[in-house]
Coordinates of C-alpha atoms in Angstrom, one line a residue:
M481 CA 0.0 0.0 0.0
E482 CA 1.2 3.5 -0.8
R483 CA 1.5 6.1 1.9
V484 CA -0.7 9.2 1.3
V485 CA 0.2 12.8 2.0
I486 CA -1.4 16.2 1.6
T487 CA 0.6 18.5 -0.5
G488 CA -1.9 21.3 -1.3
A489 CA -5.0 23.0 0.1
G490 CA -7.5 25.6 -1.3
V491 CA -10.3 27.3 0.6
I492 CA -13.2 29.5 -0.5
S493 CA -14.8 30.3 2.9
P494 CA -16.8 32.8 4.9
L495 CA -13.6 33.8 6.5
G496 CA -11.8 34.6 3.3
L497 CA -10.7 33.5 -0.2
T498 CA -7.2 32.2 0.6
L499 CA -5.8 29.5 2.9
D500 CA -3.9 32.2 4.9
D501 CA -7.1 34.3 5.3
Y502 CA -9.0 31.3 6.4
W503 CA -6.4 30.2 9.0
S504 CA -5.9 33.8 10.2
G505 CA -9.6 34.1 10.8
L506 CA -9.7 30.9 12.7
E507 CA -6.7 31.8 14.8
R508 CA -8.2 35.2 15.7
G509 CA -11.6 33.7 16.6
E510 CA -13.5 35.7 14.0
S511 CA -17.0 35.0 13.0
G512 CA -18.0 34.9 9.3
V513 CA -21.7 35.1 10.1
G514 CA -23.9 38.0 9.1
P515 CA -27.3 39.0 7.7
V516 CA -28.1 37.0 4.5
T517 CA -27.7 39.2 1.4
L518 CA -28.2 36.6 -1.3
F519 CA -32.0 36.9 -1.1
D520 CA -34.8 38.6 0.8
T521 CA -35.2 36.9 4.2
T522 CA -38.0 39.1 5.5
D523 CA -40.5 36.2 6.0
Y524 CA -38.0 33.7 7.3
R525 CA -37.4 32.7 10.9
T526 CA -33.7 32.7 10.3
Q527 CA -32.2 35.7 8.5
I528 CA -28.5 35.1 9.0
G529 CA -25.8 33.0 7.3
A530 CA -22.1 32.6 6.7
E531 CA -21.8 33.8 3.2
V532 CA -18.7 33.9 1.0
K533 CA -17.9 37.6 0.6
G534 CA -16.1 39.2 -2.3
F535 CA -16.0 36.2 -4.6
D536 CA -15.2 37.1 -8.2
P537 CA -15.6 34.0 -10.5
D538 CA -13.7 35.8 -13.3
A539 CA -10.6 35.4 -11.1
Y540 CA -10.8 31.6 -11.4
L541 CA -13.0 30.6 -14.4
D542 CA -13.2 31.4 -18.1
A543 CA -15.6 34.1 -19.0
K544 CA -18.4 31.8 -20.1
D545 CA -18.3 29.6 -17.0
A546 CA -18.0 32.6 -14.8
R547 CA -21.2 33.9 -16.2
R548 CA -23.3 30.8 -16.2
L549 CA -22.1 28.0 -13.9
P550 CA -23.9 27.6 -10.6
R551 CA -22.2 29.0 -7.5
F552 CA -21.3 25.6 -6.0
I553 CA -19.4 24.5 -9.1
Q554 CA -17.6 27.9 -9.2
F555 CA -16.6 27.6 -5.6
G556 CA -15.3 24.1 -6.3
I557 CA -13.2 25.1 -9.3
A558 CA -11.8 28.1 -7.5
A559 CA -10.7 26.0 -4.5
A560 CA -9.3 23.3 -6.7
R561 CA -7.3 25.9 -8.6
L562 CA -5.9 27.3 -5.3
A563 CA -5.1 23.8 -4.0
R564 CA -3.4 22.8 -7.2
S565 CA -1.3 25.9 -7.2
D566 CA -0.4 25.4 -3.5
A567 CA 0.8 21.9 -4.4
G568 CA 3.0 23.2 -7.1
L569 CA 1.1 21.5 -9.9
D570 CA 0.3 24.5 -12.1
D571 CA 2.9 23.4 -14.6
G572 CA 1.9 19.7 -14.5
G573 CA 4.3 17.4 -12.8
Y574 CA 2.0 14.4 -13.0
S575 CA 0.5 12.1 -15.6
P576 CA -3.0 13.2 -16.4
D577 CA -4.2 9.5 -16.6
R578 CA -2.8 9.0 -13.0
A579 CA -4.5 12.1 -11.5
G580 CA -8.2 12.2 -10.5
V581 CA -11.0 14.1 -8.7
I582 CA -13.5 13.2 -6.1
V583 CA -15.6 16.2 -4.9
G584 CA -18.8 15.9 -2.8
S585 CA -21.7 18.2 -2.1
G586 CA -24.8 17.9 0.0
I587 CA -27.3 19.9 -2.1
G588 CA -25.5 20.9 -5.3
G589 CA -27.3 23.1 -7.8
I590 CA -30.4 23.9 -5.8
D591 CA -30.3 27.5 -7.0
V592 CA -30.5 26.2 -10.5
I593 CA -33.5 24.0 -9.7
E594 CA -35.3 27.0 -8.1
A595 CA -34.6 29.3 -11.0
Q596 CA -35.6 26.8 -13.7
H597 CA -38.7 25.8 -11.8
E598 CA -39.8 29.4 -11.9
V599 CA -39.1 29.5 -15.7
L600 CA -41.2 26.3 -16.1
R601 CA -44.0 27.8 -14.0
T602 CA -44.2 31.2 -15.6
K603 CA -43.0 30.5 -19.2
G604 CA -43.5 26.9 -19.9
P605 CA -41.4 23.8 -20.5
R606 CA -39.8 24.9 -23.8
R607 CA -38.1 27.8 -22.0
V608 CA -36.3 25.6 -19.5
S609 CA -32.5 25.9 -20.1
P610 CA -30.8 23.1 -21.9
F611 CA -28.1 23.4 -19.2
F612 CA -30.6 22.8 -16.4
V613 CA -29.6 19.1 -15.8
P614 CA -25.8 19.4 -16.2
F615 CA -25.7 22.5 -14.0
E616 CA -27.8 21.1 -11.1
I617 CA -26.3 17.6 -10.8
I618 CA -23.8 17.3 -8.0
N619 CA -21.2 15.3 -9.9
M620 CA -20.6 18.2 -12.3
A621 CA -18.3 19.9 -9.8
A622 CA -15.9 17.0 -10.1
G623 CA -16.5 16.8 -13.8
K624 CA -15.7 20.4 -14.4
I625 CA -12.6 20.3 -12.3
S626 CA -11.3 17.4 -14.3
M627 CA -12.0 19.4 -17.5
Y628 CA -10.2 22.5 -16.2
F629 CA -7.1 20.8 -15.2
D630 CA -7.0 17.8 -17.6
L631 CA -7.3 15.2 -14.8
R632 CA -8.2 11.9 -16.6
G633 CA -7.8 9.4 -13.7
P634 CA -10.5 8.2 -11.2
N635 CA -13.4 10.7 -11.0
S636 CA -16.4 10.6 -8.8
A637 CA -18.7 12.5 -6.4
T638 CA -20.0 11.8 -3.0
V639 CA -23.5 12.8 -1.8
T640 CA -23.9 12.1 1.9
A641 CA -25.2 15.4 3.2
C642 CA -22.8 17.0 5.7
A643 CA -20.4 14.0 5.5
S644 CA -19.9 14.4 1.7
A645 CA -16.5 16.1 1.8
N646 CA -15.0 13.6 4.3
H647 CA -16.3 10.7 2.3
A648 CA -14.7 12.3 -0.8
I649 CA -11.4 12.7 0.8
G650 CA -11.5 9.3 2.4
D651 CA -12.4 7.6 -0.9
A652 CA -9.6 9.5 -2.6
Y653 CA -7.2 8.4 0.1
H654 CA -8.0 4.8 -0.7
V655 CA -7.6 5.4 -4.4
V656 CA -4.1 6.7 -3.9
R657 CA -3.3 4.1 -1.2
R658 CA -4.2 1.3 -3.5
G659 CA -1.9 2.7 -6.2
E660 CA -4.7 3.5 -8.6
A661 CA -3.6 7.2 -8.9
D662 CA -0.6 9.3 -8.0
V663 CA -2.6 12.5 -7.4
M664 CA -6.2 13.1 -6.3
I665 CA -7.9 16.5 -6.0
C666 CA -10.7 16.0 -3.5
G667 CA -13.0 17.8 -1.0
G668 CA -16.4 19.4 -1.0
T669 CA -18.3 22.4 -2.3
E670 CA -21.6 23.9 -1.3
A671 CA -23.8 27.0 -2.0
A672 CA -27.1 26.3 -0.5
I673 CA -28.0 29.7 0.9
T674 CA -31.1 29.9 -1.3
P675 CA -34.8 30.6 -0.6
I676 CA -36.1 27.0 -0.7
S677 CA -33.2 25.5 1.1
F678 CA -33.5 28.1 3.9
A679 CA -37.3 27.6 4.0
G680 CA -36.8 23.8 4.5
F681 CA -34.3 24.1 7.3
C682 CA -36.4 26.9 8.9
S683 CA -39.4 24.6 8.9
M684 CA -37.3 21.9 10.6
K685 CA -36.3 24.6 13.2
A686 CA -32.7 23.4 12.7
M687 CA -31.1 26.8 12.3
S688 CA -30.3 29.5 14.9
E689 CA -32.8 32.3 15.1
R690 CA -30.4 34.7 16.8
N691 CA -30.9 37.2 14.0
D692 CA -30.0 40.2 16.1
E693 CA -26.6 38.9 17.1
P694 CA -25.3 37.0 14.1
T695 CA -21.6 36.8 15.1
S696 CA -22.6 34.9 18.3
A697 CA -25.3 32.8 16.7
S698 CA -23.2 29.6 16.1
R699 CA -22.3 28.5 19.6
P700 CA -21.5 24.8 19.7
F701 CA -21.6 23.1 23.1
D702 CA -23.0 26.2 24.7
A703 CA -26.1 25.8 26.9
T704 CA -27.9 28.6 25.0
R705 CA -27.3 27.2 21.5
D706 CA -30.4 27.2 19.3
G707 CA -29.4 25.6 16.1
F708 CA -26.7 25.8 13.3
V709 CA -25.9 28.6 11.0
M710 CA -25.7 27.8 7.3
G711 CA -22.5 28.6 5.6
E712 CA -21.2 28.2 2.0
G713 CA -17.9 27.7 0.2
S714 CA -15.5 25.0 -0.7
G715 CA -12.4 23.2 0.6
I716 CA -10.2 21.1 -1.6
V717 CA -7.0 19.2 -0.8
V718 CA -4.4 17.6 -3.0
L719 CA -3.5 14.0 -2.0
E720 CA -0.5 12.3 -3.4
S721 CA 1.4 9.1 -2.9
L722 CA 4.4 9.8 -0.8
R723 CA 6.6 8.4 -3.5
H724 CA 5.2 10.8 -6.1
A725 CA 5.4 13.8 -3.8
Q726 CA 9.0 13.1 -2.8
A727 CA 9.9 12.6 -6.5
R728 CA 8.6 16.1 -7.2
G729 CA 10.3 17.5 -4.2
T730 CA 7.2 19.3 -3.0
H731 CA 6.3 20.3 0.5
I732 CA 4.1 18.1 2.6
Y733 CA 1.5 19.4 5.1
A734 CA 0.6 16.1 6.7
E735 CA 0.1 12.4 6.1
V736 CA -3.4 10.8 5.9
L737 CA -3.3 7.9 8.3
G738 CA -6.8 6.7 8.4
Y739 CA -10.5 6.9 7.3
G740 CA -13.5 5.5 9.1
M741 CA -17.2 5.5 8.4
S742 CA -20.3 4.1 9.9
A743 CA -24.1 4.4 9.8
D744 CA -26.4 5.3 12.7
A745 CA -29.2 3.1 11.2
Y746 CA -31.5 5.1 13.5
D747 CA -33.2 8.3 12.2
M748 CA -33.2 10.5 9.1
V749 CA -32.0 13.6 10.8
S750 CA -31.1 12.9 14.5
P751 CA -28.2 10.9 15.8
P752 CA -28.9 8.4 18.6
D753 CA -28.5 10.0 22.1
D754 CA -25.5 7.9 22.9
G755 CA -23.6 8.9 19.8
D756 CA -23.1 5.2 18.9
G757 CA -22.6 5.7 15.1
A758 CA -20.2 8.6 15.7
A759 CA -18.2 6.5 18.1
R760 CA -17.9 3.6 15.7
S761 CA -16.8 6.0 13.0
M762 CA -13.9 7.3 15.1
Q763 CA -13.0 3.8 16.2
A764 CA -12.9 2.6 12.6
A765 CA -10.7 5.5 11.7
L766 CA -8.2 4.8 14.5
R767 CA -8.1 1.1 13.5
N768 CA -7.5 2.0 9.9
A769 CA -4.7 4.4 11.0
Q770 CA -3.3 1.7 13.4
I771 CA -3.1 4.1 16.3
E772 CA -4.4 4.2 19.8
P773 CA -6.7 6.9 21.3
S774 CA -3.8 8.1 23.4
D775 CA -2.0 9.1 20.1
V776 CA -4.6 11.7 19.2
S777 CA -3.7 15.3 20.0
Y778 CA -6.7 17.2 18.7
V779 CA -10.3 16.5 17.6
N780 CA -12.0 18.9 15.1
A781 CA -15.6 18.2 16.1
H782 CA -18.6 18.1 13.8
G783 CA -20.1 20.4 16.5
T784 CA -22.9 22.0 14.6
S785 CA -24.5 23.9 17.5
T786 CA -27.7 21.8 17.6
S787 CA -29.0 20.6 21.0
I788 CA -29.0 16.9 20.2
G789 CA -25.9 16.6 18.0
D790 CA -23.4 18.3 20.3
V791 CA -24.4 16.1 23.2
A792 CA -24.3 12.9 21.1
E793 CA -20.8 13.7 19.8
T794 CA -19.6 14.5 23.3
R795 CA -20.8 11.1 24.5
A796 CA -19.2 9.5 21.4
I797 CA -15.8 11.1 22.2
K798 CA -16.1 9.9 25.8
R799 CA -16.8 6.4 24.6
V800 CA -13.8 6.3 22.3
F801 CA -11.3 8.1 24.5
G802 CA -12.4 7.0 27.9
D803 CA -10.4 8.6 30.7
L804 CA -8.4 10.6 28.2
A805 CA -11.5 12.5 27.0
P806 CA -11.6 15.3 29.6
S807 CA -8.0 16.4 28.7
L808 CA -8.3 16.0 25.0
P809 CA -8.6 19.3 23.1
V810 CA -11.7 19.4 21.0
S811 CA -13.0 22.4 19.0
S812 CA -15.7 23.2 16.6
T813 CA -14.6 25.7 13.9
K814 CA -18.2 25.9 12.7
S815 CA -18.6 28.5 15.5
M816 CA -16.7 30.8 13.1
T817 CA -17.5 29.5 9.6
G818 CA -21.0 28.4 10.1
H819 CA -22.0 24.9 8.7
L820 CA -20.9 24.4 5.1
L821 CA -23.0 21.3 4.8
G822 CA -21.4 19.1 2.2
A823 CA -18.2 21.2 2.2
A824 CA -17.8 21.3 5.9
G825 CA -15.6 18.2 6.3
A826 CA -13.0 19.5 3.8
I827 CA -12.4 23.0 5.4
E828 CA -12.3 21.3 8.8
L829 CA -9.7 18.8 7.7
I830 CA -7.8 21.8 6.4
A831 CA -8.1 23.4 9.8
C832 CA -6.5 20.2 11.2
I833 CA -3.5 20.3 8.9
M834 CA -3.0 24.0 9.7
A835 CA -3.2 23.2 13.4
I836 CA -0.5 20.7 12.8
K837 CA 1.6 23.1 10.7
H838 CA 1.3 26.0 13.2
Q839 CA 1.1 23.8 16.4
R840 CA -1.9 25.9 17.4
I841 CA -5.5 24.7 17.9
P842 CA -8.3 27.0 16.7
P843 CA -11.0 27.8 19.2
T844 CA -14.7 27.2 19.7
I845 CA -16.0 30.8 19.9
N846 CA -19.2 31.9 21.6
L847 CA -18.8 29.3 24.3
A848 CA -19.8 31.3 27.3
S849 CA -22.2 29.1 29.3
P850 CA -21.1 25.4 28.7
D851 CA -23.9 22.9 28.5
P852 CA -23.5 20.6 31.6
E853 CA -23.8 17.6 29.3
C854 CA -21.0 19.0 27.1
D855 CA -18.1 18.8 29.5
L856 CA -15.0 18.3 27.4
D857 CA -12.1 20.7 26.7
Y858 CA -13.6 22.6 23.7
V859 CA -10.7 25.2 23.6
P860 CA -13.2 27.9 24.4
N861 CA -13.0 31.3 22.6
V862 CA -9.3 31.7 22.2
A863 CA -6.8 29.7 20.1
R864 CA -4.3 27.7 22.0
D865 CA -0.6 26.8 21.4
A866 CA -0.3 23.0 21.7
A867 CA 1.8 20.1 20.4
V868 CA -0.4 18.7 17.6
D869 CA 1.0 15.5 16.1
I870 CA -2.2 13.6 15.2
A871 CA -5.6 15.2 14.6
I872 CA -8.9 13.7 13.7
S873 CA -11.9 15.4 11.9
N874 CA -15.5 14.3 12.3
A875 CA -18.3 14.8 9.9
F876 CA -21.8 13.4 10.3
G877 CA -24.7 13.7 7.8
F878 CA -28.5 13.4 7.6
G879 CA -29.3 9.8 6.9
G880 CA -27.0 8.7 9.7
H881 CA -23.7 8.9 7.7
N882 CA -20.7 9.2 9.9
T883 CA -17.1 9.8 8.8
T884 CA -13.7 10.4 10.5
L885 CA -10.4 11.3 8.9
V886 CA -7.0 11.0 10.7
V887 CA -4.0 13.1 9.8
R888 CA -0.5 13.2 11.2
R889 CA 2.3 15.6 11.1
W890 CA 4.7 14.6 8.4
R891 CA 7.8 12.8 9.4
E892 CA 10.1 10.4 7.7
G893 CA 9.9 6.7 8.5

């Protein structure tokens, strides 16, 4: 089996449009949440979100695609371009047939569906765009990335709600590990801050209604949390076989050690109270990585700021780490970025590799009144210097999909 390393990362996020801006925002404990500007929220219970600000598609795409591609694909191409450049692959350095793409999304082109349904309703079926289907289907993000960068190897898309990006990266890890590709561009992309998407989550009462104080609305593990804040953006990483990366002489952020997944087999939207599925996902990842719980330095939690989910994840961490759990640093960066749904796992894995690079753990902001049932070390409010050797990233999705990725600071041997 090949060893798999991360050699590039690209982020389009509510905290900025570069990897440095994203990490700086996390370190400073900034919130990317504000009033929604993408549509009129007057009649909505929730009127806040973590939007990507200042994104200019012309900076990343050709003119035609910048004008017509849906936002989630644009984000994905932009983050892939940034990751590819960060990995030093702008001028090639790989065989196109040995380089692939796996990119996930939870909801994909829902903005396209909304717009074209309105065309159908008001103008009739003959006026629906011939690009309706290719623009709304989730796999087109991976498809377009392959076209932009001539990546002709394995290509796929994952659709597992908020676990989509972790599944994409985990699947790509196995592709490289098995020797089926030298390079994989992988991660997630999402742009679901749209009228119908917001209406659906509002009807579920899943999102925070703290409209008057948006920057403190996402408050994972706090007793006063009242739901998640929807975010948007994309996170993409470049995975390479160690052999290929060393032959190119490129820098290495971290090694991917393991990937675990499980199903709750319990409920469409809620985890079991005891966090059973989440615990089994973490245990599977640790087994795959061939490490012990005591080897883990930091957990980037799924931590969405929902009443049930935060407690279940806390119980799952206690089950996996036992007596070590109270002293294990855990944080939820969704407190700053909001919840990027199908892209969340990717930007959170990137937070892990940056924590390893800088030996600094990003905080959980807005944690003022800890929930008595959430009694772990969540790195409250302020980033913390720490020795981070191995980090794990959790991502859980509607349908009971659970995923965990394990990354380790790069070292020879």
